[in-house]
Amino acid sequence: VDYASSRPSVSIGTGRSMLYFTVTRRDRTGSTILDMLLAHAWLSSQNKKYGGACVPPSSSRRKSRKHARKETRQLLESFGLQYVLPYGIPCPQNDSSSFVVRNNTLYRQRNLSYITQRWRESFLESWEPHRRNSVFRLHQENKGQFSIVAHVRRG
């Protein structure tokens, strides 16, 4: 199977300075961050810039809150990821400077060939200045406290 050729080729905009957004998931924090990482990598493979996960306009304030989870925002901020993976911003209008990718099957697929070493290096490089500060801050704030975490995947 040639995974590289099975990657969907979708035209989602033409402007190089354009920002591309995804709609926030109503899922748990880990799934939300994974979704953002996949979108970031997929857009990067197409030479597009990821603007973050946005909250769509909603008639119900409660429904809107479900989209932007406080826990997700806190986790992103604790690792300094909010600068690389913006979260919970209002969805922009699709225009010449921004586009909202609403079809997450474009980047949530079994074939993850778009997650390349080049993308990893680029992502880590953009995260590095923020990561050092936040990890150091977390270490200083939590002296003497330890947490053990186990992740059990269902399904």
mmCIF file of C-alpha atoms in Angstrom:
data_model
loop_
_atom_site.group_PDB
_atom_site.id
_atom_site.type_symbol
_atom_site.label_atom_id
_atom_site.label_comp_id
_atom_site.label_asym_id
_atom_site.label_seq_id
_atom_site.Cartn_x
_atom_site.Cartn_y
_atom_site.Cartn_z
ATOM 1 C CA VAL A 1 0.000 0.000 0.000
ATOM 2 C CA ASP A 2 1.378 3.369 -0.988
ATOM 3 C CA TYR A 3 0.286 5.565 1.911
ATOM 4 C CA ALA A 4 1.787 8.723 0.475
ATOM 5 C CA SER A 5 -0.480 8.589 -2.573
ATOM 6 C CA SER A 6 -3.571 7.829 -0.485
ATOM 7 C CA ARG A 7 -3.311 11.138 1.376
ATOM 8 C CA PRO A 8 -6.251 13.330 0.381
ATOM 9 C CA SER A 9 -5.381 16.231 -1.830
ATOM 10 C CA VAL A 10 -7.815 19.013 -1.050
ATOM 11 C CA SER A 11 -7.656 22.610 -2.080
ATOM 12 C CA ILE A 12 -8.751 24.678 0.908
ATOM 13 C CA GLY A 13 -7.509 28.111 -0.041
ATOM 14 C CA THR A 14 -4.909 29.919 -2.048
ATOM 15 C CA GLY A 15 -3.418 32.675 0.103
ATOM 16 C CA ARG A 16 -0.006 31.986 1.629
ATOM 17 C CA SER A 17 -0.646 34.425 4.488
ATOM 18 C CA MET A 18 -3.993 32.808 5.168
ATOM 19 C CA LEU A 19 -4.670 31.227 8.573
ATOM 20 C CA TYR A 20 -6.584 27.949 8.769
ATOM 21 C CA PHE A 21 -8.681 27.022 11.788
ATOM 22 C CA THR A 22 -10.439 23.908 13.013
ATOM 23 C CA VAL A 23 -13.596 23.785 15.114
ATOM 24 C CA THR A 24 -13.001 22.801 18.742
ATOM 25 C CA ARG A 25 -14.001 19.260 19.621
ATOM 26 C CA ARG A 26 -16.573 18.549 22.303
ATOM 27 C CA ASP A 27 -14.366 15.731 23.473
ATOM 28 C CA ARG A 28 -11.933 15.314 26.331
ATOM 29 C CA THR A 29 -8.768 17.360 26.598
ATOM 30 C CA GLY A 30 -6.403 14.717 25.185
ATOM 31 C CA SER A 31 -8.549 14.137 22.108
ATOM 32 C CA THR A 32 -8.862 17.866 21.544
ATOM 33 C CA ILE A 33 -5.109 18.424 21.668
ATOM 34 C CA LEU A 34 -4.505 15.405 19.422
ATOM 35 C CA ASP A 35 -6.988 16.855 16.936
ATOM 36 C CA MET A 36 -5.133 20.166 16.976
ATOM 37 C CA LEU A 37 -1.749 18.472 16.480
ATOM 38 C CA LEU A 38 -3.090 16.438 13.546
ATOM 39 C CA ALA A 39 -4.592 19.541 11.947
ATOM 40 C CA HIS A 40 -1.345 21.460 12.462
ATOM 41 C CA ALA A 41 0.696 18.677 10.826
ATOM 42 C CA TRP A 42 -1.755 18.190 7.950
ATOM 43 C CA LEU A 43 -1.906 21.902 7.153
ATOM 44 C CA SER A 44 1.867 22.163 7.423
ATOM 45 C CA SER A 45 2.206 19.369 4.849
ATOM 46 C CA GLN A 46 0.232 21.592 2.479
ATOM 47 C CA ASN A 47 2.315 24.700 3.332
ATOM 48 C CA LYS A 48 -0.594 26.238 5.226
ATOM 49 C CA LYS A 49 -0.474 27.978 8.618
ATOM 50 C CA TYR A 50 -2.619 26.663 11.478
ATOM 51 C CA GLY A 51 -4.460 29.395 13.371
ATOM 52 C CA GLY A 52 -5.910 27.200 16.121
ATOM 53 C CA ALA A 53 -9.129 25.566 17.272
ATOM 54 C CA CYS A 54 -12.030 27.983 17.217
ATOM 55 C CA VAL A 55 -15.463 28.067 18.821
ATOM 56 C CA PRO A 56 -18.296 28.430 16.311
ATOM 57 C CA PRO A 57 -20.959 31.066 16.905
ATOM 58 C CA SER A 58 -23.760 29.563 18.924
ATOM 59 C CA SER A 59 -27.224 30.671 19.865
ATOM 60 C CA SER A 60 -26.845 28.977 23.227
ATOM 61 C CA ARG A 61 -24.163 30.131 25.641
ATOM 62 C CA ARG A 62 -24.152 26.710 27.323
ATOM 63 C CA LYS A 63 -23.572 24.974 24.001
ATOM 64 C CA SER A 64 -20.703 27.364 23.247
ATOM 65 C CA ARG A 65 -19.075 26.581 26.598
ATOM 66 C CA LYS A 66 -19.047 22.888 25.767
ATOM 67 C CA HIS A 67 -16.832 23.673 22.812
ATOM 68 C CA ALA A 68 -14.113 25.447 24.796
ATOM 69 C CA ARG A 69 -13.277 23.383 27.842
ATOM 70 C CA LYS A 70 -11.509 25.100 30.717
ATOM 71 C CA GLU A 71 -9.379 21.989 31.333
ATOM 72 C CA THR A 72 -8.105 21.991 27.756
ATOM 73 C CA ARG A 73 -7.124 25.641 27.928
ATOM 74 C CA GLN A 74 -5.360 25.098 31.271
ATOM 75 C CA LEU A 75 -3.394 22.108 29.990
ATOM 76 C CA LEU A 76 -2.300 23.954 26.853
ATOM 77 C CA GLU A 77 -1.210 26.934 28.960
ATOM 78 C CA SER A 78 0.642 24.803 31.508
ATOM 79 C CA PHE A 79 2.894 23.470 28.732
ATOM 80 C CA GLY A 80 3.158 26.747 26.832
ATOM 81 C CA LEU A 81 1.302 25.244 23.870
ATOM 82 C CA GLN A 82 -1.255 28.059 23.632
ATOM 83 C CA TYR A 83 1.236 30.019 21.517
ATOM 84 C CA VAL A 84 1.614 27.214 18.956
ATOM 85 C CA LEU A 85 -1.897 25.730 19.243
ATOM 86 C CA PRO A 86 -4.314 28.595 19.976
ATOM 87 C CA TYR A 87 -7.552 27.312 21.502
ATOM 88 C CA GLY A 88 -11.082 28.534 22.111
ATOM 89 C CA ILE A 89 -11.001 31.657 19.965
ATOM 90 C CA PRO A 90 -14.147 32.701 18.063
ATOM 91 C CA CYS A 91 -14.317 31.182 14.584
ATOM 92 C CA PRO A 92 -13.479 33.786 11.942
ATOM 93 C CA GLN A 93 -15.479 34.296 8.778
ATOM 94 C CA ASN A 94 -14.046 32.517 5.756
ATOM 95 C CA ASP A 95 -12.450 35.316 3.757
ATOM 96 C CA SER A 96 -9.156 36.183 2.094
ATOM 97 C CA SER A 97 -7.222 35.940 5.391
ATOM 98 C CA SER A 98 -8.812 32.957 7.168
ATOM 99 C CA PHE A 99 -10.555 29.674 6.497
ATOM 100 C CA VAL A 100 -12.262 27.245 8.885
ATOM 101 C CA VAL A 101 -11.673 23.567 8.032
ATOM 102 C CA ARG A 102 -14.901 21.913 9.121
ATOM 103 C CA ASN A 103 -14.230 18.444 7.711
ATOM 104 C CA ASN A 104 -11.910 16.820 10.242
ATOM 105 C CA THR A 105 -11.744 13.575 8.253
ATOM 106 C CA LEU A 106 -9.233 15.379 6.035
ATOM 107 C CA TYR A 107 -6.604 15.198 8.773
ATOM 108 C CA ARG A 108 -8.036 12.532 11.148
ATOM 109 C CA GLN A 109 -7.254 9.414 9.199
ATOM 110 C CA ARG A 110 -5.382 6.153 9.632
ATOM 111 C CA ASN A 111 -2.690 7.292 7.250
ATOM 112 C CA LEU A 112 -0.580 9.787 9.171
ATOM 113 C CA SER A 113 2.133 10.163 6.531
ATOM 114 C CA TYR A 114 1.888 13.945 6.878
ATOM 115 C CA ILE A 115 3.449 13.716 10.353
ATOM 116 C CA THR A 116 7.038 13.949 9.182
ATOM 117 C CA GLN A 117 10.372 14.611 10.812
ATOM 118 C CA ARG A 118 10.351 18.022 9.116
ATOM 119 C CA TRP A 119 7.015 18.874 10.756
ATOM 120 C CA ARG A 120 8.203 17.616 14.167
ATOM 121 C CA GLU A 121 11.325 19.755 14.004
ATOM 122 C CA SER A 122 9.373 22.816 12.888
ATOM 123 C CA PHE A 123 6.741 22.324 15.613
ATOM 124 C CA LEU A 124 9.326 21.811 18.353
ATOM 125 C CA GLU A 125 11.291 24.836 17.168
ATOM 126 C CA SER A 126 8.231 27.094 17.393
ATOM 127 C CA TRP A 127 7.259 25.614 20.783
ATOM 128 C CA GLU A 128 10.745 25.649 22.354
ATOM 129 C CA PRO A 129 10.838 29.235 23.745
ATOM 130 C CA HIS A 130 7.460 28.748 25.451
ATOM 131 C CA ARG A 131 8.053 25.159 26.540
ATOM 132 C CA ARG A 132 11.170 25.958 28.538
ATOM 133 C CA ASN A 133 9.463 28.736 30.485
ATOM 134 C CA SER A 134 6.303 26.779 31.266
ATOM 135 C CA VAL A 135 8.019 23.505 32.230
ATOM 136 C CA PHE A 136 10.423 25.379 34.504
ATOM 137 C CA ARG A 137 7.498 27.283 36.040
ATOM 138 C CA LEU A 138 5.565 24.052 36.619
ATOM 139 C CA HIS A 139 8.592 22.457 38.239
ATOM 140 C CA GLN A 140 9.060 25.417 40.586
ATOM 141 C CA GLU A 141 5.363 25.583 41.524
ATOM 142 C CA ASN A 142 5.021 21.876 42.286
ATOM 143 C CA LYS A 143 8.140 21.109 44.326
ATOM 144 C CA GLY A 144 7.566 18.002 46.376
ATOM 145 C CA GLN A 145 4.300 17.078 44.646
ATOM 146 C CA PHE A 146 4.175 14.073 42.376
ATOM 147 C CA SER A 147 1.395 12.728 40.197
ATOM 148 C CA ILE A 148 1.097 9.304 38.662
ATOM 149 C CA VAL A 149 -1.054 9.166 35.574
ATOM 150 C CA ALA A 150 -2.272 6.093 33.705
ATOM 151 C CA HIS A 151 -4.023 6.395 30.381
ATOM 152 C CA VAL A 152 -6.291 3.506 29.427
ATOM 153 C CA ARG A 153 -7.559 3.640 25.862
ATOM 154 C CA ARG A 154 -11.003 2.184 25.308
ATOM 155 C CA GLY A 155 -12.011 0.429 22.123
#
